[in-house]
Amino acid sequence: MNVDRIVLGFAGTVVLVGIALAHFVAPAWIWLPVLVGANLLQSAFTGFCPLAMLLRKLGLKPGCAFPS
């Protein structure tokens, strides 16, 4: 797996968990997927993603979206 796939999988998981928490625990949890979506949107324009930077430092292979 490369950095791109891990970032997308992690973001998708956090969005789904945030929606489930908002539904079953408290409506304020909806801000978690909102923040993840905002981070995905800004990274599409800037290429800056903290998770991608961390994964590259851990030695994972970079992909097309987040090159080294």
XYZ file of N, CA, C and O in Angstrom:
272
model
N 0.840 -1.189 0.000
C 0.000 0.000 0.000
C 0.881 1.247 0.000
O 1.917 1.265 0.639
N 0.398 2.255 -0.686
C 1.152 3.500 -0.677
C 0.433 4.535 0.207
O -0.663 4.288 0.730
N 1.055 5.671 0.368
C 0.558 6.725 1.254
C -0.837 7.189 0.827
O -1.710 7.386 1.674
N -1.052 7.325 -0.467
C -2.350 7.817 -0.956
C -3.496 6.926 -0.511
O -4.525 7.409 -0.025
N -3.338 5.641 -0.697
C -4.412 4.710 -0.331
C -4.655 4.686 1.176
O -5.797 4.589 1.614
N -3.603 4.783 1.956
C -3.764 4.787 3.411
C -4.480 6.059 3.860
O -5.384 6.004 4.703
N -4.113 7.196 3.294
C -4.766 8.461 3.652
C -6.256 8.406 3.305
O -7.103 8.777 4.118
N -6.588 7.935 2.110
C -7.994 7.855 1.717
C -8.767 6.860 2.580
O -9.907 7.125 2.975
N -8.170 5.721 2.881
C -8.829 4.743 3.742
C -9.040 5.260 5.152
O -10.103 5.069 5.753
N -8.037 5.943 5.679
C -8.153 6.517 7.024
C -9.222 7.600 7.062
O -10.051 7.632 7.981
N -9.234 8.460 6.048
C -10.235 9.531 6.004
C -11.639 8.955 5.899
O -12.562 9.412 6.591
N -11.822 7.967 5.056
C -13.133 7.342 4.925
C -13.591 6.686 6.217
O -14.764 6.791 6.600
N -12.683 6.032 6.905
C -13.014 5.398 8.180
C -13.409 6.429 9.218
O -14.398 6.263 9.938
N -12.659 7.523 9.309
C -12.966 8.567 10.292
C -14.305 9.228 9.982
O -15.084 9.526 10.889
N -14.610 9.422 8.704
C -15.904 10.006 8.330
C -17.039 9.087 8.765
O -18.026 9.530 9.374
N -16.928 7.796 8.471
C -17.990 6.860 8.847
C -18.137 6.728 10.365
O -19.252 6.686 10.887
N -17.024 6.687 11.075
C -17.079 6.622 12.543
C -17.694 7.896 13.107
O -18.519 7.852 14.024
N -17.331 9.050 12.550
C -17.895 10.318 13.015
C -19.393 10.402 12.798
O -20.137 10.883 13.662
N -19.863 9.906 11.659
C -21.303 9.911 11.398
C -22.020 8.961 12.348
O -23.092 9.285 12.867
N -21.436 7.792 12.598
C -22.041 6.849 13.540
C -22.082 7.441 14.952
O -23.096 7.299 15.656
N -21.012 8.098 15.364
C -20.997 8.730 16.689
C -22.035 9.845 16.777
O -22.695 10.000 17.806
N -22.183 10.610 15.706
C -23.183 11.682 15.703
C -24.592 11.115 15.790
O -25.466 11.710 16.422
N -24.807 9.969 15.200
C -26.142 9.365 15.210
C -26.448 8.693 16.548
O -27.546 8.841 17.084
N -25.479 7.951 17.081
C -25.732 7.133 18.266
C -25.323 7.774 19.588
O -25.853 7.415 20.634
N -24.378 8.717 19.580
C -23.860 9.262 20.843
C -24.323 10.695 21.057
O -25.056 10.969 22.008
N -23.870 11.602 20.219
C -24.222 13.013 20.384
C -24.082 13.719 19.040
O -23.133 13.456 18.290
N -25.013 14.609 18.720
C -24.960 15.311 17.425
C -23.692 16.134 17.210
O -23.311 16.388 16.065
N -23.018 16.529 18.261
C -21.810 17.338 18.113
C -20.683 16.579 17.416
O -19.752 17.201 16.884
N -20.745 15.256 17.377
C -19.724 14.461 16.692
C -19.724 14.683 15.187
O -18.795 14.267 14.502
N -20.737 15.340 14.654
C -20.785 15.592 13.215
C -19.617 16.475 12.774
O -19.232 16.472 11.602
N -19.028 17.207 13.715
C -17.892 18.069 13.382
C -16.650 17.268 13.001
O -15.795 17.772 12.275
N -16.546 16.029 13.454
C -15.390 15.207 13.084
C -15.347 14.952 11.578
O -14.326 15.261 10.935
N -16.414 14.426 10.960
C -16.357 14.261 9.504
C -16.306 15.583 8.737
O -15.744 15.647 7.636
N -16.856 16.642 9.313
C -16.760 17.948 8.658
C -15.300 18.393 8.583
O -14.827 18.861 7.537
N -14.566 18.229 9.655
C -13.150 18.614 9.668
C -12.320 17.740 8.735
O -11.412 18.233 8.060
N -12.620 16.442 8.687
C -11.901 15.553 7.779
C -12.171 15.955 6.330
O -11.257 16.003 5.508
N -13.424 16.265 6.018
C -13.760 16.706 4.670
C -13.070 18.003 4.300
O -12.586 18.160 3.168
N -13.004 18.931 5.237
C -12.313 20.198 4.981
C -10.821 19.968 4.740
O -10.220 20.592 3.859
N -10.227 19.052 5.507
C -8.809 18.739 5.320
C -8.583 18.093 3.960
O -7.602 18.408 3.272
N -9.470 17.200 3.537
C -9.337 16.585 2.213
C -9.441 17.628 1.109
O -8.701 17.581 0.125
N -10.351 18.561 1.285
C -10.537 19.602 0.273
C -9.306 20.498 0.170
O -8.814 20.775 -0.934
N -8.782 20.942 1.309
C -7.606 21.807 1.237
C -6.393 21.042 0.739
O -5.563 21.605 0.037
N -6.265 19.756 1.058
C -5.113 19.001 0.570
C -5.197 18.764 -0.936
O -4.169 18.597 -1.597
N -6.405 18.764 -1.495
C -6.548 18.625 -2.939
C -5.963 19.834 -3.665
O -5.429 19.705 -4.772
N -6.035 21.000 -3.046
C -5.524 22.215 -3.669
C -4.070 22.510 -3.305
O -3.310 23.008 -4.129
N -3.681 22.201 -2.063
C -2.351 22.573 -1.608
C -1.355 21.424 -1.618
O -0.153 21.660 -1.640
N -1.838 20.181 -1.552
C -0.939 19.042 -1.454
C -0.419 18.814 -0.047
O 0.385 17.913 0.176
N -0.862 19.609 0.909
C -0.406 19.487 2.294
C -1.360 18.590 3.074
O -2.551 18.867 3.163
N -0.832 17.492 3.607
C -1.626 16.582 4.426
C -0.735 16.077 5.560
O 0.265 15.378 5.315
N -1.061 16.401 6.810
C -0.226 15.967 7.927
C -0.071 14.448 8.022
O 1.009 13.949 8.311
N -1.142 13.698 7.761
C -1.047 12.236 7.814
C -0.101 11.715 6.746
O 0.702 10.815 7.012
N -0.159 12.272 5.549
C 0.744 11.844 4.479
C 2.196 12.129 4.848
O 3.076 11.302 4.588
N 2.444 13.275 5.463
C 3.806 13.608 5.886
C 4.297 12.607 6.924
O 5.440 12.139 6.860
N 3.445 12.259 7.876
C 3.806 11.293 8.921
C 4.081 9.921 8.314
O 5.076 9.271 8.665
N 3.238 9.477 7.408
C 3.424 8.166 6.797
C 4.693 8.100 5.965
O 5.387 7.077 5.959
N 5.027 9.180 5.271
C 6.285 9.211 4.515
C 7.489 9.134 5.445
O 8.466 8.459 5.155
N 7.408 9.817 6.596
C 8.514 9.770 7.552
C 8.661 8.381 8.159
O 9.753 7.997 8.564
N 7.551 7.633 8.217
C 7.605 6.264 8.723
C 8.127 5.283 7.675
O 8.291 4.106 7.955
N 8.381 5.785 6.455
C 9.004 4.967 5.438
C 8.072 4.337 4.429
O 8.511 3.496 3.645
N 6.810 4.720 4.408
C 5.896 4.165 3.425
C 6.126 4.793 2.062
O 6.577 5.935 1.956
N 5.795 4.032 1.036
C 6.018 4.472 -0.346
C 5.030 5.577 -0.712
O 3.825 5.415 -0.564
N 5.520 6.722 -1.204
C 4.609 7.788 -1.608
C 3.873 7.421 -2.888
O 4.324 6.578 -3.663
N 2.727 8.064 -3.096
C 1.946 7.842 -4.308
C 1.913 9.086 -5.164
O 2.719 10.003 -4.994
N 0.958 9.139 -6.071
C 0.854 10.270 -6.998
C 0.308 11.539 -6.338
O 0.729 12.639 -6.641
N -0.655 11.369 -5.423
C -1.300 12.531 -4.810
C -0.394 13.229 -3.811
O -0.427 14.449 -3.680
N 0.401 12.458 -3.078
C 1.288 13.031 -2.072
C 2.713 12.541 -2.326
O 3.247 11.706 -1.602
N 3.375 13.068 -3.361
C 4.745 12.636 -3.663
C 5.735 13.170 -2.626
O 5.441 14.089 -1.884
N 6.886 12.581 -2.616
C 7.903 13.027 -1.645
C 8.692 14.178 -2.128
O 8.485 15.157 -2.516
